[in-house]
Coordinates of C-alpha atoms and ligand atoms in Angstrom, one line a residue:
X246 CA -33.4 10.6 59.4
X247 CA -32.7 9.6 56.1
X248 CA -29.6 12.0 54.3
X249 CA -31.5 12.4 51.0
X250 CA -35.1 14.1 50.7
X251 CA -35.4 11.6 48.0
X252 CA -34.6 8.2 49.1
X253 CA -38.4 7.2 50.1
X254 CA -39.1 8.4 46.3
X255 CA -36.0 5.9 45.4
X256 CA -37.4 3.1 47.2
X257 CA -40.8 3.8 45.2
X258 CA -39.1 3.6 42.3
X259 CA -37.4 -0.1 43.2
X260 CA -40.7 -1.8 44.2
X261 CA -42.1 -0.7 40.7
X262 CA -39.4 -2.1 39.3
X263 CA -39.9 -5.8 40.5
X264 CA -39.6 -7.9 37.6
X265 CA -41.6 -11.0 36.9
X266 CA -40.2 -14.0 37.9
X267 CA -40.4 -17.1 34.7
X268 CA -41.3 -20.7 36.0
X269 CA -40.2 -24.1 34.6
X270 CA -40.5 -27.6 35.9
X271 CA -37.3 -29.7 36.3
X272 CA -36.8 -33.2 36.6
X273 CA -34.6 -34.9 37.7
X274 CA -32.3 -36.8 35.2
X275 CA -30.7 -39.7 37.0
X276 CA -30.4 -41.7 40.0
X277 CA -26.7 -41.7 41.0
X278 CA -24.3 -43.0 43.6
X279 CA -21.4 -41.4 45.0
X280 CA -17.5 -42.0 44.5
X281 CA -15.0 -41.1 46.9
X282 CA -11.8 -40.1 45.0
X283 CA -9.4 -38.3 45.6
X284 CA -8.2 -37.0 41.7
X285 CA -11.7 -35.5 42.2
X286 CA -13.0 -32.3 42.9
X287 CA -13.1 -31.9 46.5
X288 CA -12.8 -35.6 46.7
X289 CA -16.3 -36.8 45.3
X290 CA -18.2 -37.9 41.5
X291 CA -20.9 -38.9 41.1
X292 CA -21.5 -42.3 38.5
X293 CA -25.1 -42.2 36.5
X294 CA -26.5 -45.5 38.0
X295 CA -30.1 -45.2 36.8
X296 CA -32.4 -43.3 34.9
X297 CA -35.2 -41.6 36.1
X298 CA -37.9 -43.7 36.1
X299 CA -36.1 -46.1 38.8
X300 CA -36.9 -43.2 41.1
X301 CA -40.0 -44.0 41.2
X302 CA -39.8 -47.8 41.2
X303 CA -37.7 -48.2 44.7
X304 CA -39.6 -48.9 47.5
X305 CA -38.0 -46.9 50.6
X306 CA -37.5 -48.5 54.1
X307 CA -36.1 -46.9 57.6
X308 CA -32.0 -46.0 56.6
X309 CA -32.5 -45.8 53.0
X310 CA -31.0 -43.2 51.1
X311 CA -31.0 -42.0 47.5
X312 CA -29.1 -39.1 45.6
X313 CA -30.9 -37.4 42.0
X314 CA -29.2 -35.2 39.7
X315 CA -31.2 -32.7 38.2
X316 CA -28.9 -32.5 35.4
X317 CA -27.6 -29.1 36.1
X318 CA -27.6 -26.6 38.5
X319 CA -31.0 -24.8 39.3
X320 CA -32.9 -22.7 41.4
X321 CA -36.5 -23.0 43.0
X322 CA -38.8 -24.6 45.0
X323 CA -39.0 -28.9 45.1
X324 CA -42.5 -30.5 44.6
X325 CA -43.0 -34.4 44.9
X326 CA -45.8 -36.9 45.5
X327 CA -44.9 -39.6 47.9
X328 CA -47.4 -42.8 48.6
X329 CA -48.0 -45.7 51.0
X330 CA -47.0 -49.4 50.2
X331 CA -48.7 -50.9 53.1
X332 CA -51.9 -51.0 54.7
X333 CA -51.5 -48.4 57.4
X334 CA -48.7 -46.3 59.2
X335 CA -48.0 -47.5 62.6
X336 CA -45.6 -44.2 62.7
X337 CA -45.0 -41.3 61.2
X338 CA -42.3 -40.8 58.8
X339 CA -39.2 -38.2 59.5
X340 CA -37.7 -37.5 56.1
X341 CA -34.7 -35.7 54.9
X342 CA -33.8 -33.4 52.4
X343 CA -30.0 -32.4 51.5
X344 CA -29.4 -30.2 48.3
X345 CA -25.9 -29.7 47.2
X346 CA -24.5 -27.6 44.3
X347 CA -21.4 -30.1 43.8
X348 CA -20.8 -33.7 45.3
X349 CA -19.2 -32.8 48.0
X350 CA -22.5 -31.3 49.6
X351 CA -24.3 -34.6 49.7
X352 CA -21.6 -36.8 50.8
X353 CA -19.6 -34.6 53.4
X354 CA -21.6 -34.5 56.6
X355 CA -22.6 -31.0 57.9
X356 CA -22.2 -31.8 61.5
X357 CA -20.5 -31.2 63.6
X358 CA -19.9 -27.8 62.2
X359 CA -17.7 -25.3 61.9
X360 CA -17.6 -22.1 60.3
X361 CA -17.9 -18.3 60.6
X362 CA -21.1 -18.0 58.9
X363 CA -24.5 -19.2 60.1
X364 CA -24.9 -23.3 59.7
X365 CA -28.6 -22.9 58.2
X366 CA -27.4 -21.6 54.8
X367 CA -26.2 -25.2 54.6
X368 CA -29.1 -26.6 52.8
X369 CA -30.8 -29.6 54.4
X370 CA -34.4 -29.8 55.7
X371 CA -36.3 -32.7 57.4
X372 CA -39.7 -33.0 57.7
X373 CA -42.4 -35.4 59.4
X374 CA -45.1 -37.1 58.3
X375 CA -48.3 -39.1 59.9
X376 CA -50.5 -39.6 56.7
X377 CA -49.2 -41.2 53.2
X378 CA -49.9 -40.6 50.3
X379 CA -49.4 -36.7 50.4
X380 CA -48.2 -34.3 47.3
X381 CA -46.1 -31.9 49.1
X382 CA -43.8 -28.5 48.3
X383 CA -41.2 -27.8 50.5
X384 CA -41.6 -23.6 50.7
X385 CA -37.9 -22.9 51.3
X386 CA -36.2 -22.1 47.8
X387 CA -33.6 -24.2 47.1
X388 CA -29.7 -23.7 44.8
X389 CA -28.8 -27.0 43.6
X390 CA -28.0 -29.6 41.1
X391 CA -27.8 -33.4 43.5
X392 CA -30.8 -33.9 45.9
X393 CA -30.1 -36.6 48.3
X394 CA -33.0 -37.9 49.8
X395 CA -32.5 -39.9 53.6
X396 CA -35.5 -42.0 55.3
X397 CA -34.5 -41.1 58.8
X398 CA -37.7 -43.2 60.4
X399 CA -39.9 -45.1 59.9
X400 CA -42.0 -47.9 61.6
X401 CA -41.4 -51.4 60.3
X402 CA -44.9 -52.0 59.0
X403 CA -44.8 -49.8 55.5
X404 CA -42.4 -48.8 52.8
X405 CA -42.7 -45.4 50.8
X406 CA -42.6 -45.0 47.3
X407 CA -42.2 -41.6 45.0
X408 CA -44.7 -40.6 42.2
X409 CA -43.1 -37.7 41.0
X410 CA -40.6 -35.0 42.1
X411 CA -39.6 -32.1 40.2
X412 CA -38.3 -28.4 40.9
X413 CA -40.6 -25.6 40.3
X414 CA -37.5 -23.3 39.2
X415 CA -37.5 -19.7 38.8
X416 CA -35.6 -16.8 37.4
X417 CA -36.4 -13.5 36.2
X418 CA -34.1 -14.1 32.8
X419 CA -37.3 -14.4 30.2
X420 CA -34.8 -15.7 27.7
X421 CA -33.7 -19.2 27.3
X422 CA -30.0 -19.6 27.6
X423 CA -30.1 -21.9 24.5
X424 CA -31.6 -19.0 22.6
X425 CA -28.7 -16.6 23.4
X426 CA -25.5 -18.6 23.4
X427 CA -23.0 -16.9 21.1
X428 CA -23.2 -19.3 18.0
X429 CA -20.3 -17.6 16.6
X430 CA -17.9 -17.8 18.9
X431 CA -15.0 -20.9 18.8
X432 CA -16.7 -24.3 19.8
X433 CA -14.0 -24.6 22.5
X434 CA -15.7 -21.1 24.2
X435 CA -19.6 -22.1 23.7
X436 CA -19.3 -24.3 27.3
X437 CA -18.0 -21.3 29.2
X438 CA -20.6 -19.3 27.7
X439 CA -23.6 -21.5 28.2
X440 CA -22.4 -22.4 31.6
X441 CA -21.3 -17.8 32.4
X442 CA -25.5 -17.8 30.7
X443 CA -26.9 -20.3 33.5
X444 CA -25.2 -19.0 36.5
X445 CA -26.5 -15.7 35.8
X446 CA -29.7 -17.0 34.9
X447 CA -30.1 -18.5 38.1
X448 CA -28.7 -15.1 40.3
X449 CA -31.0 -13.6 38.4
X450 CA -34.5 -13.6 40.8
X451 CA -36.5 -10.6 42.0
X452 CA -33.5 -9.0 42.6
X453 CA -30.1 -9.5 41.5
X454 CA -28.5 -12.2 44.1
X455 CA -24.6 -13.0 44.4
X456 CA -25.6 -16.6 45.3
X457 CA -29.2 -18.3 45.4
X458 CA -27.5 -20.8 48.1
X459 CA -25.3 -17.8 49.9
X460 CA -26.1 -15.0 50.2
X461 CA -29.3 -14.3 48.5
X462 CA -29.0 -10.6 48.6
X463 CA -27.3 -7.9 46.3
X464 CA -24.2 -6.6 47.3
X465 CA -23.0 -3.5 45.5
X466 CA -19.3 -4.5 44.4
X467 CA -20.6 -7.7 42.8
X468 CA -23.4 -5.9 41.1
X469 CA -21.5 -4.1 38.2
X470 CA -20.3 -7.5 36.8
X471 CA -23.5 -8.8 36.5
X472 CA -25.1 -6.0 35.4
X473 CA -22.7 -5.7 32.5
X474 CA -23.0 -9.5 31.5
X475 CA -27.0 -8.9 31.3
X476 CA -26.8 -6.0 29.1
X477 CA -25.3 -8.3 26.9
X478 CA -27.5 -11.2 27.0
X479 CA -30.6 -11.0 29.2
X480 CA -30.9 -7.5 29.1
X481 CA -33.2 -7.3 31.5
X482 CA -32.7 -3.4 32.5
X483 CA -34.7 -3.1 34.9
X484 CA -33.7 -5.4 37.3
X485 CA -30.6 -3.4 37.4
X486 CA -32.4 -0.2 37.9
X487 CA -34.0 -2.0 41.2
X488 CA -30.5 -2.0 42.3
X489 CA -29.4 0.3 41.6
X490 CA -32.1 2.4 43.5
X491 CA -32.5 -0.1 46.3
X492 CA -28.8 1.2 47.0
X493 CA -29.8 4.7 46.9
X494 CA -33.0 4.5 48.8
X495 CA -31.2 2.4 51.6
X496 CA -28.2 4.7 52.4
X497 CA -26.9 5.0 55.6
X498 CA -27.7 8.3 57.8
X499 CA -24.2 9.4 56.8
X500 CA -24.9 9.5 53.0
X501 CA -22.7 5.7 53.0
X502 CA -24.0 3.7 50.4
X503 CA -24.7 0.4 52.2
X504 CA -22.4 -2.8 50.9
X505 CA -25.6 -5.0 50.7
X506 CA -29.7 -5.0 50.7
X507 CA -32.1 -7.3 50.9
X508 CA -35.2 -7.3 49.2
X509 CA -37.7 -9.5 51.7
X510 CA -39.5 -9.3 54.1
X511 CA -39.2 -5.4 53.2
X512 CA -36.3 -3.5 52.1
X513 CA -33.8 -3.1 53.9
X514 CA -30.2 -2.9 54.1
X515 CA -26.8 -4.4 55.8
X516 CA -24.6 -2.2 58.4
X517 CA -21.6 -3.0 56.2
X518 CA -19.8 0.0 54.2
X519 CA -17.1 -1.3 51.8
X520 CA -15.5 2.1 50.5
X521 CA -14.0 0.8 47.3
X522 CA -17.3 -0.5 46.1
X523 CA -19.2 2.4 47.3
X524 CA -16.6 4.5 44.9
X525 CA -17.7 2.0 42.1
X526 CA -21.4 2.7 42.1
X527 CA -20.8 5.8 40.4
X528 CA -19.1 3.5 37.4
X529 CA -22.3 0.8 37.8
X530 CA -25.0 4.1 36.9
X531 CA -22.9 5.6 33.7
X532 CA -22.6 1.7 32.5
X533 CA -26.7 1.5 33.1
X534 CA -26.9 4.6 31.9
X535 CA -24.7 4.2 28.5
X536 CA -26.4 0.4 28.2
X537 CA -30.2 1.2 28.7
X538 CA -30.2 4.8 27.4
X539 CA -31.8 6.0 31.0
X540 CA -30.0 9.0 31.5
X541 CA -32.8 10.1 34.3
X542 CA -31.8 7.5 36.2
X543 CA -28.0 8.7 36.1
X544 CA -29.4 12.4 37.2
X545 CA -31.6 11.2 39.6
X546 CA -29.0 8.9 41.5
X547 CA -26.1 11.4 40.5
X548 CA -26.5 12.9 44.6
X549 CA -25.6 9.4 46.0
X550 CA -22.7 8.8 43.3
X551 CA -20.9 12.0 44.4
X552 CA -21.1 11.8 48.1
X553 CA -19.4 8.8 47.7
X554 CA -16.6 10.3 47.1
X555 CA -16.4 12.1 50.5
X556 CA -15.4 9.4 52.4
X557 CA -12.7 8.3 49.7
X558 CA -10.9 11.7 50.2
X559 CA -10.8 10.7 54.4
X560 CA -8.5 7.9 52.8
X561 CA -6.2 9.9 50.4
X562 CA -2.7 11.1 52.1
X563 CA -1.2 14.2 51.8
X564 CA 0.9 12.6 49.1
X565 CA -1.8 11.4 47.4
X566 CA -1.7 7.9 48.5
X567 CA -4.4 5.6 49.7
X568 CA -3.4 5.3 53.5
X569 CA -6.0 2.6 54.8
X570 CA -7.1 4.4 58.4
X571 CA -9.3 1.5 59.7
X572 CA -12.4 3.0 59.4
X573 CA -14.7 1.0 57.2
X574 CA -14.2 -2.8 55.2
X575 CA -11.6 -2.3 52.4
X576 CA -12.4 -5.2 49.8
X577 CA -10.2 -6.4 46.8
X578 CA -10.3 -10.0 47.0
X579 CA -10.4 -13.2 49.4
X580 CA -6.9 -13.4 50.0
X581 CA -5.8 -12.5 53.6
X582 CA -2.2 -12.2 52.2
X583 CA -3.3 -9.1 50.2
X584 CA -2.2 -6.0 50.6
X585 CA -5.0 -3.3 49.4
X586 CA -3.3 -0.3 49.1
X587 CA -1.7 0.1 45.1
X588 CA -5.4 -1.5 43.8
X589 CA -6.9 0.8 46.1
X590 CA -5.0 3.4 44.4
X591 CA -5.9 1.9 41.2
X592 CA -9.8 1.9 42.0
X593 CA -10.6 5.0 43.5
X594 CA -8.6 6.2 40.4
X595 CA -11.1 4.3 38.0
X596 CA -13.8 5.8 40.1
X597 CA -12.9 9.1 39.7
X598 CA -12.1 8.7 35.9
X599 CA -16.0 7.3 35.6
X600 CA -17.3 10.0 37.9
X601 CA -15.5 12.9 35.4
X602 CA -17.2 11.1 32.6
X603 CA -20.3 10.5 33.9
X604 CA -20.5 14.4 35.7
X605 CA -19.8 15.1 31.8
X606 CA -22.5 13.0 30.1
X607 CA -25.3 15.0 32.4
X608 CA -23.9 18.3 33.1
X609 CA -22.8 18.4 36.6
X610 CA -19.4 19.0 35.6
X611 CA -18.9 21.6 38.0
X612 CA -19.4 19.3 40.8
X613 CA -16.8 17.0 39.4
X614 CA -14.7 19.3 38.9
X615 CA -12.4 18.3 41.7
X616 CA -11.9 14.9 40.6
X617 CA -9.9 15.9 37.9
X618 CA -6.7 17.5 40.1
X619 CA -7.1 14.6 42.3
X620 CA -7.2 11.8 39.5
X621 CA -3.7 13.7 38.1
X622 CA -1.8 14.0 41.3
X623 CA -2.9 10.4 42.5
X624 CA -1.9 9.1 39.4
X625 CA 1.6 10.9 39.7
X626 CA 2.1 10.0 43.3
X627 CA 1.3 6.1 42.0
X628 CA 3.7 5.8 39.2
X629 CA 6.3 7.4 41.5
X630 CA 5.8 6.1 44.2
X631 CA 4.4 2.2 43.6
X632 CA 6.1 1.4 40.1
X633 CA 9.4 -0.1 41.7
X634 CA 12.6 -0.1 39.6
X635 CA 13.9 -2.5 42.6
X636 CA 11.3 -4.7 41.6
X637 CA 12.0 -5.1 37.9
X638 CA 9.4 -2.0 37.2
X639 CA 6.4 -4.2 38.7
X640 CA 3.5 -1.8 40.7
X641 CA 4.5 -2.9 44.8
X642 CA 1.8 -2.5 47.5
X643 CA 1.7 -1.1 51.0
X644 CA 5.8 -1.1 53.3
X645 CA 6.3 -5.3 52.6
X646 CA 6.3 -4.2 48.7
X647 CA 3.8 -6.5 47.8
X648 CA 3.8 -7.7 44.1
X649 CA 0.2 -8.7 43.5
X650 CA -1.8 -9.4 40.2
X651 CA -4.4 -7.2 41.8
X652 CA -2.4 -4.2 41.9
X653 CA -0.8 -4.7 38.3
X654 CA -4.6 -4.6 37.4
X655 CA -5.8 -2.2 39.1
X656 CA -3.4 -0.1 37.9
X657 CA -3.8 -0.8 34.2
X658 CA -7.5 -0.4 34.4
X659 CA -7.2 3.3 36.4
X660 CA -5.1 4.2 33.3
X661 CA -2.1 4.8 35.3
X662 CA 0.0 3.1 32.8
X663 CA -0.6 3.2 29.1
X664 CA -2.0 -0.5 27.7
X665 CA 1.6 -0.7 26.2
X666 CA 3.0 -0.2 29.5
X667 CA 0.3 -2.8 31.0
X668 CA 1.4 -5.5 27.8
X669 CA 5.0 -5.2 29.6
X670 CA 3.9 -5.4 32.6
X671 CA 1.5 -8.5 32.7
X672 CA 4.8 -10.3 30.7
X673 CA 7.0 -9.6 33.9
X674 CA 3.8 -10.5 36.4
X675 CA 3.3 -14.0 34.8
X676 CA 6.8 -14.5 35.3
X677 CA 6.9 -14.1 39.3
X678 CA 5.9 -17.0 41.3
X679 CA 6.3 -14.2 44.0
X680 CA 2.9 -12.5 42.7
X681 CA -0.1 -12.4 45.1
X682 CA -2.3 -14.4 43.1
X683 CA -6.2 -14.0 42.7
X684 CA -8.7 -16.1 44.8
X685 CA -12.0 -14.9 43.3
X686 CA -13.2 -15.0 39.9
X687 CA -14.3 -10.9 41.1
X688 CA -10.4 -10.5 40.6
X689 CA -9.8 -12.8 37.6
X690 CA -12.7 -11.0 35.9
X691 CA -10.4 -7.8 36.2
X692 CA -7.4 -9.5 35.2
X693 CA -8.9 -10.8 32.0
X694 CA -10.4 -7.0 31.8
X695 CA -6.6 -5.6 31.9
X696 CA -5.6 -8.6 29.1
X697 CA -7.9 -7.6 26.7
X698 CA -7.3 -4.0 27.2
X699 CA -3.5 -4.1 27.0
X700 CA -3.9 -6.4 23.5
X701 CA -3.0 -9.5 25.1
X702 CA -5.4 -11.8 23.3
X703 CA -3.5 -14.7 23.8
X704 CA -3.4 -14.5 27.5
X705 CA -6.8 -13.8 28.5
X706 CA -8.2 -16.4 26.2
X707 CA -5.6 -19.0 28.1
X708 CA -6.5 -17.5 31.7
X709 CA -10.5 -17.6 30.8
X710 CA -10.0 -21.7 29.9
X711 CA -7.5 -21.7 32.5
X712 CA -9.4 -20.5 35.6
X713 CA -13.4 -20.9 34.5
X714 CA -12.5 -23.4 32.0
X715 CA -10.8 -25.3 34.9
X716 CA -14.3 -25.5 37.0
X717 CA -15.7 -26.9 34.2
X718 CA -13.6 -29.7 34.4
X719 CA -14.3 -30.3 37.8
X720 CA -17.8 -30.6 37.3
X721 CA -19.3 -27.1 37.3
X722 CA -22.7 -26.6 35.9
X723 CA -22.5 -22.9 37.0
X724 CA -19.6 -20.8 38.3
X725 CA -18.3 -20.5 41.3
X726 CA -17.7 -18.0 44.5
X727 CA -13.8 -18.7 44.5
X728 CA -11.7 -20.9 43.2
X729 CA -8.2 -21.9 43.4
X730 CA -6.7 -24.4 40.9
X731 CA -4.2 -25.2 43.6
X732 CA -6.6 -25.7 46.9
X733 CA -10.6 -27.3 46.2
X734 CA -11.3 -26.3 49.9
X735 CA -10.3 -22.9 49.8
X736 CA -12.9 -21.0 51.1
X737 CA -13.3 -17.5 53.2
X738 CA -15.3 -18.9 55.9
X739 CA -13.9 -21.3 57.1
X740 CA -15.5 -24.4 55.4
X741 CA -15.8 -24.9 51.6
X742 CA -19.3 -26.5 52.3
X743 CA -20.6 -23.0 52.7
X744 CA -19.3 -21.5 50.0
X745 CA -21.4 -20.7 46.9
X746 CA -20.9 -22.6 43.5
X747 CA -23.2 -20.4 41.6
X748 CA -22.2 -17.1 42.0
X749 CA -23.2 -13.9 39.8
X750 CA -19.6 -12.5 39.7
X751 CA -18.1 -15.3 38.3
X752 CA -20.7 -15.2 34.8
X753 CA -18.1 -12.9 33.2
X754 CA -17.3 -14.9 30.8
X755 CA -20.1 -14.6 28.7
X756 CA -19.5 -10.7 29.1
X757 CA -15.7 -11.1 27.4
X758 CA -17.5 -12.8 24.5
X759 CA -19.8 -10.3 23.5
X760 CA -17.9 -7.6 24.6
X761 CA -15.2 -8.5 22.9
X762 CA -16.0 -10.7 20.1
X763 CA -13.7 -10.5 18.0
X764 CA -11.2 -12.0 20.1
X765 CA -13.6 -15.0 20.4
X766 CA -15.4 -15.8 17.2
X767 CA -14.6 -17.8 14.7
Ligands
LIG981 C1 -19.1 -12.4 50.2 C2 -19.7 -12.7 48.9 C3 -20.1 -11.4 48.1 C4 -19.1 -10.4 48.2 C5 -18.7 -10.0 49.6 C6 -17.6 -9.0 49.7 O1 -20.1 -12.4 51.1 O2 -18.8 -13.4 48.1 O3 -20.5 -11.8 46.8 O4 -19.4 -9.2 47.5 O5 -18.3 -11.2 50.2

């Protein structure tokens, strides 16, 4: 039974709201050969041996191998022609594909593997073939900027040859990133932005994605960061609003907002609940809302918003302290180390703050009206309770007093300090090589957030070159899931191979630049 009357009516409203996908063939750029070196990322480069047309001069045998770069990272579906040179095949030919989004995918074998997550998102694919010449799409879509191509057999009586290969890539962004990049901002910004424009571009499908490699489906905390970087470039609206009510239309029986959805083969939803994002999704509508001028939208899905907020209460103390009971995922950032509860504080704070304003902006204050006594005492209880004079008047988290950069954000963004306070603050934090740093670029975005809130131009613009300006220089072409200047393999499951190196949260950069331009420009 579904806990809203209206949640068949929302899932109407998300399948009319499918957006048109844009198509554009990609070549590939150059025929290159791997490096193993350690100063590298994750311990690979790649050198440009040959351009492109000596793709289509080699003659392949049995055990020959060779690896393209497309240039840049993309998304979609690979076409190629391949021939005969011979007179017949005395055996069929077993061929394999291996698409990576950095080096390290096409030279690191993927077996034997290990791993919490599945082993297929690792993208390789063989096929077989008993008749040459064929022209030939492989129907899986593919994330991916190297394509390493390996003859696994073949009989000794032919050699293959390509005619042409190219990726049939798709997005829904009808805007060309060259077309949008912020011509005004400094010249030492415009490669963050281009490469913040592509990795959204390429999230950006029938559906918003967190990763075209991993995990192909929208998952609610990631959504508000790349809904609020579209607004400002693509401003493609309503691929939002298909989130937005894919969400709604896919809640749990309980009313639970669910913490992802999938779009194919029908709509449907994970079992995961992650409370703190759940809290958020009242803060993703009023930014829809205030960005596409829908306010129906925000009525419509107000319902959904406010129950929310039930289950939050179940984790609010007597004392008005976030006390995690166990009950559902808590999610603040890939670091085990991290203790949740001051940015917990911190976000069901925010929450609450956006669920006043938004209750506010469509007249449901009455049914809001309990956030504001909550929103004061919580806020009490935190500065009392979590600023530490022990601790050099730095926010602590959970009985180890944790200092973390994701509480000192947290906290600044809830508006539990002043931004004069937060300025003081982020001084002391920078300080402490104690600090529980961030893993994701879902926390840095934050943390950048905070800067720029608190007046601390300086900083953000030196943690945005930093932290995304430090992919760059290890060879991104899009953004990554998590990275950690100090460890290449970091990686929450368990093998770095399976992370994803374009992922939509990371594209915030292009967000600070608009959003904030006059910290940027010129
Ligand atoms: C991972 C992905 C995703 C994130 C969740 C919590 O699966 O990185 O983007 O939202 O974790």
């Amino acid at each position: 039974m579904p806990y809203f009357q209206d949640q068949v009516r929302w899932l109407e409203i998300a399948k009319e709201c499918e957006p048109q996908l844009y198509h554009n063939n990609i070549r590939p750029q150059s025929l290159v050969r791997s490096i193993g070196d350690p100063r590298s990322f994750q311990g690979w480069r790649m050198l440009p041996k040959l351009p492109p047309a000596s793709i289509y001069q080699r003659r392949l045998k049995r055990g020959d191998q060779l690896i393209l770069d497309f240039g840049e990272h993309i998304v979609g579906y690979l076409h190629f022609t391949l021939n005969l040179i011979g007179e017949a095949m005395g055996g069929p030919l077993r061929i394999k594909f291996i698409f990576g989004e950095v080096p390290a995918e096409v030279c690191e074998p993927f077996d034997p593997f290990i791993g919490t997550l599945s082993r297929a998102w690792l993208q390789d694919e063989t096929i077989t073939l008993d008749t040459l010449p064929q022209s030939i799409c492989l129907s899986r879509r593919f994330a991916f900027r190297y394509l390493k191509i390996e003859i696994m057999a073949a009989s000794f009586d032919y050699q293959i040859q390509f005619s042409s290969i190219h990726c049939d890539s798709v997005t829904s962004a009808s805007i060309p990133i060259e077309k949008l990049c912020n011509k005004r901002i400094k010249p030492e910004f415009q490669n963050l932005d281009i490469v913040g424009l592509r990795t959204l571009r390429n999230c950006m499908q029938t559906g918003l994605e967190d990763g075209p490699k991993r995990d192909r489906r929208l998952w609610i905390g990631d959504s508000p960061l790349l809904a609020r970087t579209n607004y400002l470039t693509f401003k493609n609206y309503t691929v939002v609003k298909r989130g937005l009510y894919l969400f709604a239309g896919l809640a749990h029986e309980n009313g639970q907002l669910p913490a992802c959805v999938y779009e194919r083969p029908v709509f449907s939803k994970g079992n995961e609940f992650i409370l703190g994002h759940a809290a958020l999704y009242t803060s993703s509508l009023l930014d829809y809302a205030e960005a596409s001028g829908d306010w129906e939208t925000a009525r419509d899905l107000w319902p959904i918003a406010l129950k929310q907020m039930d289950f939050v209460m179940e984790y609010i103390n007597n004392d008005y302290i976030f006390q995690d009971i166990g009950k559902w995922w808590i999610f603040v950032d890939w670091r085990p180390e991290l203790d949740i509860q001051t940015p917990m504080q911190g976000i069901i704070i925010f929450s609450l703050k956006r669920l006043s304003e938004l209750a506010q902006a469509i007249d449901k204050e009455a049914e809001a009206a309990f956030a504001r006594e909550l929103i004061n005492k919580m806020t009490i209880a935190a500065r009392e309770r979590m600023l530490s004079p022990s601790h050099n008047n730095l926010f602590v988290s959970g009985s180890k007093r944790q200092i973390s950069w994701a509480s000192q954000v947290w906290m600044i963004l809830s508006g539990v300090i002043s931004p004069q306070e937060g300025a003081i603050l982020f001084q002391k934090l920078i300080k402490r090589k104690d600090a529980v740093k961030p893993a994701t670029p879902f926390i840095y975005h934050y943390a950048v957030e905070a800067m720029l809130t608190c007046g601390l131009k300086e900083l953000a613009i030196e943690l945005i070159n930093l932290y995304w300006g430090g992919m760059i220089n290890a060879g991104a072409s899009t953004f990554w899931e998590i990275y950690d200047p100090t460890d290449p393999f970091l990686s929450p499951y368990a093998n770095y191979l399976l992370n994803s190196y374009c992922h939509a949260w990371s594209c915030t950069p292009s967000y600070f630049f608009r959003k904030w331009n006059s910290v940027f420009e010129v």
